[in-house]
Structures are given as C-alpha cells and as structure tokens.
Tab-separated table of C-alpha atoms and ligand atoms in Angstrom:
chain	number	residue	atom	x	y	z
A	1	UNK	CA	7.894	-79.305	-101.325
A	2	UNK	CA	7.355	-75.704	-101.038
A	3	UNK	CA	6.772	-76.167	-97.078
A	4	UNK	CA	10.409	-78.121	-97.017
A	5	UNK	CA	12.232	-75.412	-98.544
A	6	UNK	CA	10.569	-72.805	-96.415
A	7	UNK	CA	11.090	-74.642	-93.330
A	8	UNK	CA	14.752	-75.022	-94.546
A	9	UNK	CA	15.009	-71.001	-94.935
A	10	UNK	CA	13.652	-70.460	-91.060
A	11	UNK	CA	16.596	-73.263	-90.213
A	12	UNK	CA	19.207	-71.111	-91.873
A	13	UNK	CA	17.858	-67.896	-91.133
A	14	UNK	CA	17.689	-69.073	-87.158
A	15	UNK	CA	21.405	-70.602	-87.340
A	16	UNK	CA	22.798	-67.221	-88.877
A	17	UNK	CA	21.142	-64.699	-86.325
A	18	UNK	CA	22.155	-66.901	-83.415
A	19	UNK	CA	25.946	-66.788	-84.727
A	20	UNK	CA	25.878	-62.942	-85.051
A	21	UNK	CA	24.876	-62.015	-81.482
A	22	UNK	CA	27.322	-65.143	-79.812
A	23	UNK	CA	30.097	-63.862	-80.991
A	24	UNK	CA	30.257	-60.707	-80.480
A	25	UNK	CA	29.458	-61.387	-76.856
A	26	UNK	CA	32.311	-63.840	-76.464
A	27	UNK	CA	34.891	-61.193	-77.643
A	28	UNK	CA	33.671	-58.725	-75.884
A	29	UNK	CA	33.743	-61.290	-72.393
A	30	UNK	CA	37.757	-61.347	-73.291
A	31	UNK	CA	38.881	-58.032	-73.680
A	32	UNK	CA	37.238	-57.075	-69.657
A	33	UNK	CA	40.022	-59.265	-68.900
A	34	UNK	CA	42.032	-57.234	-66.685
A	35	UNK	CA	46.271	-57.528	-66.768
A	36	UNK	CA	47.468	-59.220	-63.875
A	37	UNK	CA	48.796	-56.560	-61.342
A	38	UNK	CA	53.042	-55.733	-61.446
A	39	UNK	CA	54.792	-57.681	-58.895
A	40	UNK	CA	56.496	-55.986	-55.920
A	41	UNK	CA	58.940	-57.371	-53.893
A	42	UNK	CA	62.482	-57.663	-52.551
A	43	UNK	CA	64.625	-58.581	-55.504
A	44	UNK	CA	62.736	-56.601	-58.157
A	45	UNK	CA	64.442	-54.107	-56.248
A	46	UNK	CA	67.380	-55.015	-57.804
A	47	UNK	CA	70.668	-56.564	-56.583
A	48	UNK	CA	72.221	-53.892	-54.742
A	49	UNK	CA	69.163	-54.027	-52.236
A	50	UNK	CA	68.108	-56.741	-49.944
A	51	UNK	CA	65.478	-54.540	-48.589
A	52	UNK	CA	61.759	-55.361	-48.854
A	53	UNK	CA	60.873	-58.441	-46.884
A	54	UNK	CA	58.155	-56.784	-45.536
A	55	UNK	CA	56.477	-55.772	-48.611
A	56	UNK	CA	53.559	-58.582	-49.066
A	57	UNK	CA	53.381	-59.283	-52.897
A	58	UNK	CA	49.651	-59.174	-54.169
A	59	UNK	CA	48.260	-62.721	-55.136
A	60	UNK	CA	47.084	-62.980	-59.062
A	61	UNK	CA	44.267	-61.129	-60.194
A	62	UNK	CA	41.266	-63.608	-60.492
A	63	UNK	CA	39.985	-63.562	-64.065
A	64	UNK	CA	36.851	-61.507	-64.141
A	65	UNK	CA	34.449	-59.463	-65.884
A	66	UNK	CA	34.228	-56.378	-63.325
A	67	UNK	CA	36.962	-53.758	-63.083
A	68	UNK	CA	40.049	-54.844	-61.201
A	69	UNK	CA	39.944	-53.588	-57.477
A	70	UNK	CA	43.021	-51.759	-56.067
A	71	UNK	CA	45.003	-54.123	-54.309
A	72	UNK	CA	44.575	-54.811	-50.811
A	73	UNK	CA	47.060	-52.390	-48.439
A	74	UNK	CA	48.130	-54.061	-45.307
A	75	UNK	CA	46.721	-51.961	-42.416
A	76	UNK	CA	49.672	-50.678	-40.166
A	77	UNK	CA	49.396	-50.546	-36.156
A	78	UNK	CA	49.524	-47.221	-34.481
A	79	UNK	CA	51.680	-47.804	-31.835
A	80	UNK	CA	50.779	-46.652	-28.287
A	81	UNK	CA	52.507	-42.941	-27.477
A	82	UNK	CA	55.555	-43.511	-25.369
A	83	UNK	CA	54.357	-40.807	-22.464
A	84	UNK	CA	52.131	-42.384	-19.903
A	85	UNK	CA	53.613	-46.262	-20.826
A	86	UNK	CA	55.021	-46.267	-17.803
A	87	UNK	CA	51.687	-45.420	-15.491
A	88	UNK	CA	49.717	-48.011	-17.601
A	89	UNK	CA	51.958	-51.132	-17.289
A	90	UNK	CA	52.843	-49.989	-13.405
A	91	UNK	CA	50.464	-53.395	-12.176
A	92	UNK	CA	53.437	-55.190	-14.015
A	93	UNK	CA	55.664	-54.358	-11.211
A	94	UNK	CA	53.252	-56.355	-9.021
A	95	UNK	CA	56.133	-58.821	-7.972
A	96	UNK	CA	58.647	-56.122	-6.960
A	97	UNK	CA	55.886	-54.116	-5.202
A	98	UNK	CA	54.833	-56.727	-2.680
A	99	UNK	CA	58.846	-57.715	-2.216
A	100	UNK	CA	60.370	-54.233	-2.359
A	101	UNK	CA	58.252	-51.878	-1.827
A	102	UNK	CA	55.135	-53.034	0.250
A	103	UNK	CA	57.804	-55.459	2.431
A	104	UNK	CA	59.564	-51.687	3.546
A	105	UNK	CA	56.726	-50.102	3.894
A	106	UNK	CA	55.156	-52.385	6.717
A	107	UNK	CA	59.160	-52.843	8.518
A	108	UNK	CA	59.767	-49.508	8.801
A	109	UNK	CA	56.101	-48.845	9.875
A	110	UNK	CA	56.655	-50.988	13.322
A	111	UNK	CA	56.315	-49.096	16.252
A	112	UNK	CA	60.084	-50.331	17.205
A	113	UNK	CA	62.812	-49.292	14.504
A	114	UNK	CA	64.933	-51.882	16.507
A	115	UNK	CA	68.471	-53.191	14.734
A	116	UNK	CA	66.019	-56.717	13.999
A	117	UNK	CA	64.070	-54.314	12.385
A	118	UNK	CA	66.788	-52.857	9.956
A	119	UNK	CA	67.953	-56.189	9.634
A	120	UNK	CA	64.815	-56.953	7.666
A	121	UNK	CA	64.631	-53.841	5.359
A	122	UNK	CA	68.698	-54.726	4.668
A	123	UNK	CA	67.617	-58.554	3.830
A	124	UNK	CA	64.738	-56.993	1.481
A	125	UNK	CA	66.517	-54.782	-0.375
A	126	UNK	CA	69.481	-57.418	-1.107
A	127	UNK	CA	66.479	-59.899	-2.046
A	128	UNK	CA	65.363	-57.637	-4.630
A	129	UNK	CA	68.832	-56.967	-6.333
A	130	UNK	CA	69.202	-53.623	-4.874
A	131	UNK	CA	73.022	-54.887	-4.371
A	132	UNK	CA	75.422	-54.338	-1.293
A	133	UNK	CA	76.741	-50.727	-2.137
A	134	UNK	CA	73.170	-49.239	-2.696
A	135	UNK	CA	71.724	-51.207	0.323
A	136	UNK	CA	73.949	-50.090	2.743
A	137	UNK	CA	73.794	-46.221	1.456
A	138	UNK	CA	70.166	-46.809	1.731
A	139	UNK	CA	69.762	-48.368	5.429
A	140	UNK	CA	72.280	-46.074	6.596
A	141	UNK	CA	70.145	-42.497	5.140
A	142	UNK	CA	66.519	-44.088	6.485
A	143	UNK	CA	68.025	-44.798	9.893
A	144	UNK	CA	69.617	-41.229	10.594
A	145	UNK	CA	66.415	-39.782	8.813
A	146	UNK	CA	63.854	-41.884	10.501
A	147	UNK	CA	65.405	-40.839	14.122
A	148	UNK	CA	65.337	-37.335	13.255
A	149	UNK	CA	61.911	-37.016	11.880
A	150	UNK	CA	59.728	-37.629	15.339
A	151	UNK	CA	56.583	-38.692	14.487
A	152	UNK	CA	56.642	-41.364	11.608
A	153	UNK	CA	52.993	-41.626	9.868
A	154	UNK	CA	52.135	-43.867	6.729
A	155	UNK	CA	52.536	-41.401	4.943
A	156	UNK	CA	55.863	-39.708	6.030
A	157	UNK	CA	57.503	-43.008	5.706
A	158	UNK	CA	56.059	-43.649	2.454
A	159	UNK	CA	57.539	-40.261	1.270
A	160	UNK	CA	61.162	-40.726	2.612
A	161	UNK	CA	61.746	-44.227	1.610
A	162	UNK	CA	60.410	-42.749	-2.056
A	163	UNK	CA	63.012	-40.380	-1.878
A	164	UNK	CA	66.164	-42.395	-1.034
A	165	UNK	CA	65.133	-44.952	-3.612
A	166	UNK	CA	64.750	-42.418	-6.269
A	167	UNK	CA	67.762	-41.260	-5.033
A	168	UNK	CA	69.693	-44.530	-5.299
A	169	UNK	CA	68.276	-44.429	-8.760
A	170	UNK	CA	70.671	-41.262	-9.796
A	171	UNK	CA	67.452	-39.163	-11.451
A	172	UNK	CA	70.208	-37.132	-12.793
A	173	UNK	CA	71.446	-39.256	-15.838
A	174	UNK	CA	70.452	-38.464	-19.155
A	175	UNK	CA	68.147	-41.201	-20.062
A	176	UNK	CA	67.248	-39.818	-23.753
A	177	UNK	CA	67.655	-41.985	-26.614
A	178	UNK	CA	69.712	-40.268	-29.208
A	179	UNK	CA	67.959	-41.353	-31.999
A	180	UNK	CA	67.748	-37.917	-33.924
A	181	UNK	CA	68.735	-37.664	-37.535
A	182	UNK	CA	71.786	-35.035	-38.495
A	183	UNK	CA	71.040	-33.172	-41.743
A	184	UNK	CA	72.693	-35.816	-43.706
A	185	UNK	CA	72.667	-38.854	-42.299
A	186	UNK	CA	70.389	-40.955	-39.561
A	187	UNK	CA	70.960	-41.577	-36.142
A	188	UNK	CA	72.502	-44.869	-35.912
A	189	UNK	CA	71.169	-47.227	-33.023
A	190	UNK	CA	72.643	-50.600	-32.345
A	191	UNK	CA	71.262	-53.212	-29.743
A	192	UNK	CA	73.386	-55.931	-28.805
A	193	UNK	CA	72.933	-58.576	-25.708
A	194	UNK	CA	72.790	-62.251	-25.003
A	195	UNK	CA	70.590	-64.350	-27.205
A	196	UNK	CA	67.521	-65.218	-25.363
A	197	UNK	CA	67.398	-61.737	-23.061
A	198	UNK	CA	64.638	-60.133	-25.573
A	199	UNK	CA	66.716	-58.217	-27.635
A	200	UNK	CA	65.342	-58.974	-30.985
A	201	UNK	CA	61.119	-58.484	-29.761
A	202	UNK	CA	62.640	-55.375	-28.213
A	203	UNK	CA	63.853	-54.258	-31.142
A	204	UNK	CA	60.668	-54.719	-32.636
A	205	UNK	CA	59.208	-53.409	-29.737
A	206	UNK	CA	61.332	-50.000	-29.690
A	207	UNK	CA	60.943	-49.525	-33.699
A	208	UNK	CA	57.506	-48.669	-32.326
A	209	UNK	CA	58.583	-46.588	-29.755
A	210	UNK	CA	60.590	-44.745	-32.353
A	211	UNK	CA	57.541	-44.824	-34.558
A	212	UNK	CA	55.461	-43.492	-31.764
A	213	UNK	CA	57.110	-41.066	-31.255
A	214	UNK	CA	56.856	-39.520	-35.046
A	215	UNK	CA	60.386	-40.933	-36.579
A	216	UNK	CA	61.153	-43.160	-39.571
A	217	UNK	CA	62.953	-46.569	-39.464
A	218	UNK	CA	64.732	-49.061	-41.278
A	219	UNK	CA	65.935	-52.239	-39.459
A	220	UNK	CA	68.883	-54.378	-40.210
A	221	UNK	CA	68.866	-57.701	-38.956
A	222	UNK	CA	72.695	-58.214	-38.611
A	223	UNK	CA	71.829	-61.537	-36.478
A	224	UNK	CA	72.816	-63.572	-39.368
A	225	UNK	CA	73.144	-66.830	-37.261
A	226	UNK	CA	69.587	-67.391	-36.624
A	227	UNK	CA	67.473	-67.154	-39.149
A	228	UNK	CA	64.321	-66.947	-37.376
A	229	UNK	CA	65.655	-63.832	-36.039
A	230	UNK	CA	66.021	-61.543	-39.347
A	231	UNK	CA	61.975	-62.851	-40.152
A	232	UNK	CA	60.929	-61.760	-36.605
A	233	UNK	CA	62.878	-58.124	-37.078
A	234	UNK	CA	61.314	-58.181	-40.344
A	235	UNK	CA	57.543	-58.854	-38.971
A	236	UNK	CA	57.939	-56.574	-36.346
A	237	UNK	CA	58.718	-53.824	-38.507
A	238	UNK	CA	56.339	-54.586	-41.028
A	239	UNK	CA	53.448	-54.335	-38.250
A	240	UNK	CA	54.271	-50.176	-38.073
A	241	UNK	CA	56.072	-49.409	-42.148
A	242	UNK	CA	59.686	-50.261	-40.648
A	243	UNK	CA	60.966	-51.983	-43.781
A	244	UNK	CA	63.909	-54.714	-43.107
A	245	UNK	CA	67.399	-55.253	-44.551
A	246	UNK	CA	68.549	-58.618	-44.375
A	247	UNK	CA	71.157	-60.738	-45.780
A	248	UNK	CA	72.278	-64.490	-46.241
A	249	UNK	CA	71.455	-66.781	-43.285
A	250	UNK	CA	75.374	-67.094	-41.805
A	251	UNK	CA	76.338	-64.079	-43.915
A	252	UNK	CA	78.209	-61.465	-42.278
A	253	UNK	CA	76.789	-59.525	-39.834
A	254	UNK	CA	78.984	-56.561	-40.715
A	255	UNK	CA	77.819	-55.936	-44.049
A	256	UNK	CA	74.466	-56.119	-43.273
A	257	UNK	CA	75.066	-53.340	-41.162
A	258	UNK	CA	77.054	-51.819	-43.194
A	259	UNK	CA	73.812	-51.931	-45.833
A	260	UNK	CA	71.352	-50.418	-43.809
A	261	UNK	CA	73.025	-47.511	-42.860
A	262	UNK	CA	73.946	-47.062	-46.425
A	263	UNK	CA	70.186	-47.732	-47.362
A	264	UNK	CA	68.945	-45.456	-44.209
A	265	UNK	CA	71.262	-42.833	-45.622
A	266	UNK	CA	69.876	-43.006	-49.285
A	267	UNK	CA	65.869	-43.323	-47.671
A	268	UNK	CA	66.684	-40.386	-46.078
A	269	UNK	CA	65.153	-42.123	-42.905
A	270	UNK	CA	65.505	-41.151	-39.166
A	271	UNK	CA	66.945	-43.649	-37.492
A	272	UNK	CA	68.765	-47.099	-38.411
A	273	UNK	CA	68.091	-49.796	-35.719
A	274	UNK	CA	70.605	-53.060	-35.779
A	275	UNK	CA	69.750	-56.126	-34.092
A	276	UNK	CA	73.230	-57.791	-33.456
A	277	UNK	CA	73.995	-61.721	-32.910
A	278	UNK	CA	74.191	-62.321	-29.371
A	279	UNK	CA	75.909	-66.088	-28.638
A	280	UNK	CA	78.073	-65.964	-25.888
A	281	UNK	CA	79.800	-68.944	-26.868
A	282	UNK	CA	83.054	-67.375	-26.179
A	283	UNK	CA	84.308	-63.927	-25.391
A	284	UNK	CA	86.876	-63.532	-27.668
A	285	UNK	CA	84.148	-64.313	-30.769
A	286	UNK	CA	81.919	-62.253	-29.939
A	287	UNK	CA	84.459	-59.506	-28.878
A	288	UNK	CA	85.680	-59.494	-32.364
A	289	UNK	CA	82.075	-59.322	-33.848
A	290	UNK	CA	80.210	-57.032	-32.410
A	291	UNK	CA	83.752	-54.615	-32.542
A	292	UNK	CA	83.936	-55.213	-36.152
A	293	UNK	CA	79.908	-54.873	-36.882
A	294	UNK	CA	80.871	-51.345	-34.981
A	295	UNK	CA	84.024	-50.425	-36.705
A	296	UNK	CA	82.108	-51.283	-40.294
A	297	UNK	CA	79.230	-49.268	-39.303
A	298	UNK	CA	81.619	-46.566	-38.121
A	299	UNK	CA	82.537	-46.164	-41.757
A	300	UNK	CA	79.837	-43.855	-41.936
A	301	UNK	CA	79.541	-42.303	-39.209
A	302	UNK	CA	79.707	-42.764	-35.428
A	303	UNK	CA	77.159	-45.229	-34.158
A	304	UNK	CA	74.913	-42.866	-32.024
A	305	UNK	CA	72.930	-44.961	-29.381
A	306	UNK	CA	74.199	-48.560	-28.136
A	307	UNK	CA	71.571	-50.292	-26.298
A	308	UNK	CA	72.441	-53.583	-24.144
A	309	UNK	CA	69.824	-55.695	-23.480
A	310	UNK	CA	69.552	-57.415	-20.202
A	311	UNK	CA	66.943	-59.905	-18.818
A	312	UNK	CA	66.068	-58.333	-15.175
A	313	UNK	CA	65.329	-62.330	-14.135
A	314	UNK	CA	68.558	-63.264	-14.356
A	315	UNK	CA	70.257	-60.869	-11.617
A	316	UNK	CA	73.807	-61.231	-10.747
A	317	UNK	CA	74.427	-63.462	-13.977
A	318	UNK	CA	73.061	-60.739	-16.302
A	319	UNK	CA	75.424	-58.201	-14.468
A	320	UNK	CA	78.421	-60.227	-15.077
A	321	UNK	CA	77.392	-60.585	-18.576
A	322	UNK	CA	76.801	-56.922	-19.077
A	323	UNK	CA	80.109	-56.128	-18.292
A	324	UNK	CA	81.653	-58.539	-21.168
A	325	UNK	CA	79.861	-56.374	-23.583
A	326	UNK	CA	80.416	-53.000	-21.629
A	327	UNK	CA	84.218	-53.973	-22.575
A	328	UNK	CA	83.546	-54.518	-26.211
A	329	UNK	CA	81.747	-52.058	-27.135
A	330	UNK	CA	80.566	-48.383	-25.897
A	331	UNK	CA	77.132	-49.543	-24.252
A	332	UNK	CA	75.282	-45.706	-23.609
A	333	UNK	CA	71.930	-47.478	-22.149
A	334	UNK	CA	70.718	-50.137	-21.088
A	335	UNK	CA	67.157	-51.881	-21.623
A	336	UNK	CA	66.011	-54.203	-18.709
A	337	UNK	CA	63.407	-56.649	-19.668
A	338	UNK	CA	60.647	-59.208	-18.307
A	339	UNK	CA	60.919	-57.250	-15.284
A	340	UNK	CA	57.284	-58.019	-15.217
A	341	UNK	CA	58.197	-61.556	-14.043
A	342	UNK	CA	60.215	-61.299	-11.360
A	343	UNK	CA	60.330	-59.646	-7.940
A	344	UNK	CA	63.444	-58.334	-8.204
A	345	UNK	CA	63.133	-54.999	-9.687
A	346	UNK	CA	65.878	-53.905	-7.340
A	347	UNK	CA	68.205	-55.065	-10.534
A	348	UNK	CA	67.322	-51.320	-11.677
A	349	UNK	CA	69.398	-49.812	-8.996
A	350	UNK	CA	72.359	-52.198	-9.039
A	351	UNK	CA	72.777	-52.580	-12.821
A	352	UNK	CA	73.054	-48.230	-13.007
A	353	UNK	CA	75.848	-48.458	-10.500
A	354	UNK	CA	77.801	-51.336	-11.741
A	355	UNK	CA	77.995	-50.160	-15.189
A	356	UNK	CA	77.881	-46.626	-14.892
A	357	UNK	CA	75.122	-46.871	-17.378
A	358	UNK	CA	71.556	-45.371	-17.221
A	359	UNK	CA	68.727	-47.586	-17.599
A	360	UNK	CA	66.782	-46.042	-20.661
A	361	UNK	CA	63.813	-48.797	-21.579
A	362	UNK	CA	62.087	-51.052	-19.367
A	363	UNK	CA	60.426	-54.749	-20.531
A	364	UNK	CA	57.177	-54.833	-18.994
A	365	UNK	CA	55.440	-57.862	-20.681
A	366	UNK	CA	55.396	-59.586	-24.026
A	367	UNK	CA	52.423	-57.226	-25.651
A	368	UNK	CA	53.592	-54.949	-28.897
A	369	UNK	CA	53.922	-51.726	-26.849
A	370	UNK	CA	55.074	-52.856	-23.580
A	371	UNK	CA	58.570	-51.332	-23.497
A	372	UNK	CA	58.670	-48.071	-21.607
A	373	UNK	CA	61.160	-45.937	-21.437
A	374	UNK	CA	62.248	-45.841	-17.563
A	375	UNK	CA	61.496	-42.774	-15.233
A	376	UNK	CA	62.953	-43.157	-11.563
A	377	UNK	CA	60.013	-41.543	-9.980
A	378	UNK	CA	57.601	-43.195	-11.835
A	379	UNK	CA	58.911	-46.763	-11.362
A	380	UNK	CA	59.520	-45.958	-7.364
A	381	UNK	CA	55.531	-45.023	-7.337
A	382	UNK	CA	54.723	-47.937	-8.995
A	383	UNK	CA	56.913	-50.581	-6.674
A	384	UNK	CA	55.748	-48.378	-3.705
A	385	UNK	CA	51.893	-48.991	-4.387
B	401	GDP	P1	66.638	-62.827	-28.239
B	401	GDP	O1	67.138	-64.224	-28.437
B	401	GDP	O2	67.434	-62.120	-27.202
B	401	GDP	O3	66.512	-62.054	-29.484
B	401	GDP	O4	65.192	-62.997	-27.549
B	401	GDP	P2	63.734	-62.814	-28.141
B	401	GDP	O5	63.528	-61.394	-28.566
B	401	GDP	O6	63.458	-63.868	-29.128
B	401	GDP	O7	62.845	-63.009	-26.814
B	401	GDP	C1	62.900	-64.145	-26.004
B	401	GDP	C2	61.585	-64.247	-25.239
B	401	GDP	O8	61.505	-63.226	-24.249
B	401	GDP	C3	60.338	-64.093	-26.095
B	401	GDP	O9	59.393	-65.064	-25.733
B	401	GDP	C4	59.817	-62.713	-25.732
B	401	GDP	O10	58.427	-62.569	-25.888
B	401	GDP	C5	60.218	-62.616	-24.280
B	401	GDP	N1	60.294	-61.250	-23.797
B	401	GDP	C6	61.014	-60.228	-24.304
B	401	GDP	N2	60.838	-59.112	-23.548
B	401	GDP	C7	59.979	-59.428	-22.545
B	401	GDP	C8	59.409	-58.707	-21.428
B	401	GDP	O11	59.671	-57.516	-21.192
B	401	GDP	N3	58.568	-59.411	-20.610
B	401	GDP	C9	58.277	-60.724	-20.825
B	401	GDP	N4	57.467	-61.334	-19.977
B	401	GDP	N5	58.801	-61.423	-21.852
B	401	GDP	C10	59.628	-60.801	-22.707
C-alpha cells in the first residue's frame, strides 16, 4: 500500500513539473510573433492621388519565431549614359549602310562619273527616303565637287559624300531636349504619335534617358484608351524609380495630365513625361484631344518639349501623318524609331526638311536603352561604314 501511494506521488509530482516548463514555452513561442508589415500602395495614398502603381506591396509576413527581415527592395536598373549610345548601337544601321551609304560609296568610286553613273547615286538616295528636294541638292554639290577635286581616292570620296550628307542633315538645329526644371515648377514633356509607332516603349525608353542623365521623373499615362498602355508606362518607369500617374481606363486624358503636372509640381520632380493616346481614327478627334490635353496642361505652365513619334519603316506614310499632328499641336522634335529595321535611314534627312523639325532621339532596337539621342555626324559615320 505504501508502494501505491508513493508511486502515486512520482505520478503527480511528474505531471506538475512537466506543466510548469510547457507553458511557459508556449507563451513565450507567441509573443516572437512579429506584426504583419504596413501596407503600401496606390490608394493608401489617399484619394486625391492615383500615383503609386509602381510601388510593389510586400506579401504577409510568414509567422515565425526569428526577427522579421526588412522587406525586400526592388533593385532599380541603371540605365546606360546617353553619350556614346549612338557609337554602340551604330551596327543597327546595318540596313541603311549597305543601301545608303556603302551603295554611294562604290558608284561614285567608278573610274567613269558618267550621267548612268549619277543616275544610280540619284535612284539610291530616293530609295533610302532621302526625298526629291535633298536628293537633287545632293547630286547636284557631289557632281560640281567631284569634277573639281582631280584625283578621287577612297578616301577623298568617302570624306565629301560625309560632308554633303551631314550637310543635308542641317547640323545646325538645336537638338537639346528641354527637359530642365524652372525653380518652381518641372519641365513639362509631352509625346504624342500614332498608336503602334513606339511611342509608349519610347517613353519608357527616354524616362531612362532622362534618368541617365541625373533627372527625376514622374510619368502620366494620359493614353486612357488602352489600358495595356498606362501598365506598360507604369513598368517602364518602375524599372529606373519613375513612379506613374494613371487614371480610369476611358477616363480623360486631360486630367490625367492635368494630375501629373500637379503631382510633378508638389514632388518637386524634374521633369513630367505624358504619353498621349494616339488613334488616328479621325483628324478632327484627335485634333481636339491632344489640343485640349495641351491647353489643360497649359494651365500650369507652358508645355516645354513636344516629342512626335514616328516609325522610320513607314516612310512617306509616316510623313503625311506627321504633318496632321505638326498642325495640332507645337511638335519641337521628333523621335524616329525601328530605324534598326529598315534600310531607309534616308527618312532622317527628309522628315527634318518637311517639318522643319529637328530629329532629337533615334529608335535603334527594342532593348531598354536603345534610344539615342541623334548626332548628324555620328549617324553619317555609322551609315558610311
Ligand atoms: P505605341 O502603340 O505607339 O505606344 O507602340 P509601342 O510602344 O507599344 O511599340 C510598338 C512596338 O514597336 C513594340 O513591339 C516595340 O518594342 C517596338 N519598337 C519601339 N521602338 C522600336 C525600335 O526603335 N526598334 C524596334 N525594332 N522596335 C521598336
């Protein structure tokens, strides 16, 4: 009996110890829970901003016993500087080169300069978009210069033909892109052009350039119509710290506009960049909304850069295009893309004189940093070889 009631005692004795260091243990296993992080995002911004599709809101904290890590920060790219874009895409121009610039080359190298002869460099030029105007200037200047100079080596020839197409490419024009911010507001850039030319990736594409080249942006995607468009804007931008301001899908472009300038202006950012809605459906439409997107904008302040975008594939059509928007609004450079692609790089030349408006970016490929802002002597070395 005495056994039982001792073996009872160890029982007891063994059940209470084993209670006393559980739980504690268990209590202590709850309060390492960590809080789950504060949200970020868009709309906790409050309603008067649209602003933050780019900020990526951190998943739940996993319940665990360590100390919570510090969220993950997405990794930014460092775009490519702008200088020296130019010389490392210049195999892009591969197509124009053999067309333009190698074709002239080996004409005007013939032993004969006969009119067959001139014939051929005419036909070349006109092939490659150089247009009637600046291929008749140009056939004209390396015919009287060709008979003058007496000896004509590889590398004379080379030299002159250089010159008259750098020539033909008015140097001259003021190719900067005012993108500058005034003490209290930013500079205001707006791209517009036909839906399909590039002009939303080179909007991403130039937010880099800007980036590159040390400035601040904020984008509005005031191409309400598609909404595919305002999440590309907003994924460019997010790729470099370019946050986005978007609104509805078939809202009005104007206000969005409107709203990033106003946000750019309380940011204190450099620049605003505005992708318009380019549908071309009819002239009148888009006439009245890409003036009004301007005149809302202008509320603020003038709009400071206008870009037009224009695919360099689609030669005389893009030209005729061009010149519908050169009427609507005050287009102060252009950017010519997928020139890459075609062999026509001549479209430089002719686009300049038609509009009157330098070409300030050139589309070299689809890549992040392959927009480069255009340098006549440059390009010329690059189609001549
Ligand atoms: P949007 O409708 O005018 O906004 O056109 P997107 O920006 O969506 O571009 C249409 C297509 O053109 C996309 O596949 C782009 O990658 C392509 N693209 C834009 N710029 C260039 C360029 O310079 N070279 C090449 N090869 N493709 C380009």
């Amino acid at each position: 009996m005495v056994y039982l009631y001792i073996a009872l005692a160890v029982v007891v004795l063994a059940i209470v110890l084993g209670a006393a260091l559980v739980v504690p243990r268990r209590r202590s296993g709850r309060l390492q829970v960590p809080p789950p992080p504060p949200r970020i995002g868009g709309e906790a911004e409050g309603a008067a901003s649209s602003v933050g599709t780019a900020v990526q809101v951190p998943p739940e904290a996993p319940v665990a016993t360590e100390a919570p890590s510090a969220p993950a920060v997405p990794e930014l790219d460092v775009p490519e500087p702008t200088a020296g874009r130019l010389l490392r895409l210049r195999a892009r121009l591969a197509r124009s080169q053999s067309s333009l610039g190698r074709g002239l080359l080996s004409v005007l190298s013939r032993d004969k300069l006969d009119d067959d002869a001139w014939d051929e460099v005419e036909e070349a030029l006109l092939t490659a978009d150089v247009g009637l105007g600046a291929t008749t200037e140009i056939v004209d200047r390396l015919r009287t210069r060709t008979k003058v100079l007496g000896t004509r080596s590889q590398g004379e020839l080379r030299a002159l033909l250089a010159e008259e197409l750098v020539a033909a490419l008015q140097p001259d024009l003021d190719r900067t892109l005012h993108s500058t911010p005034t003490s209290d507001r930013p500079a205001v850039v707006m791209v517009v052009g036909v839906n399909g030319t590039g002009k939303t990736t080179t909007c991403g594409k130039l937010a880099r350039v800007l980036v590159a080249d040390g400035r601040t942006v904020l984008l509005g995607a005031a191409d309400t119509f598609r909404a595919a468009a305002a999440d590309q804007l907003a994924t460019w931008g997010s790729r470099v710290g370019a946050e986005t301001v978007r609104g509805p899908e078939g809202g009005d472009p104007a206000s969005v506009a409107f709203d990033a300038v106003k946000q750019g202006t309380e940011r204190e950012v450099d620049t605003v960049l505005i992708d318009t809605a380019g549908r071309l459906h009819t002239k009148v439409g888009l006439m009245d909304e890409l003036g009004k997107v301007k005149r809302v904008v202008e509320r603020q302040g003038p709009v400071d850069e206008t870009l037009l975008v224009l695919d360099a594939t689609t030669g005389q059509n893009g030209l005729t295009q061009a010149r519908v928007f050169t009427e609507v609004v005050d287009v102060t450079g252009i950017v010519l893309t997928k020139l890459d692609g075609t062999a026509k790089g001549g479209i430089v030349i002719s686009v300049q004189r038609e509009l009157g408006v330098p070409v300030k970016l050139i589309g070299l490929g689809e890549g992040a940093d392959d927009l480069a802002p255009f340098d006549p002597e440059q390009f010329v070395d690059a189609l001549l070889g």
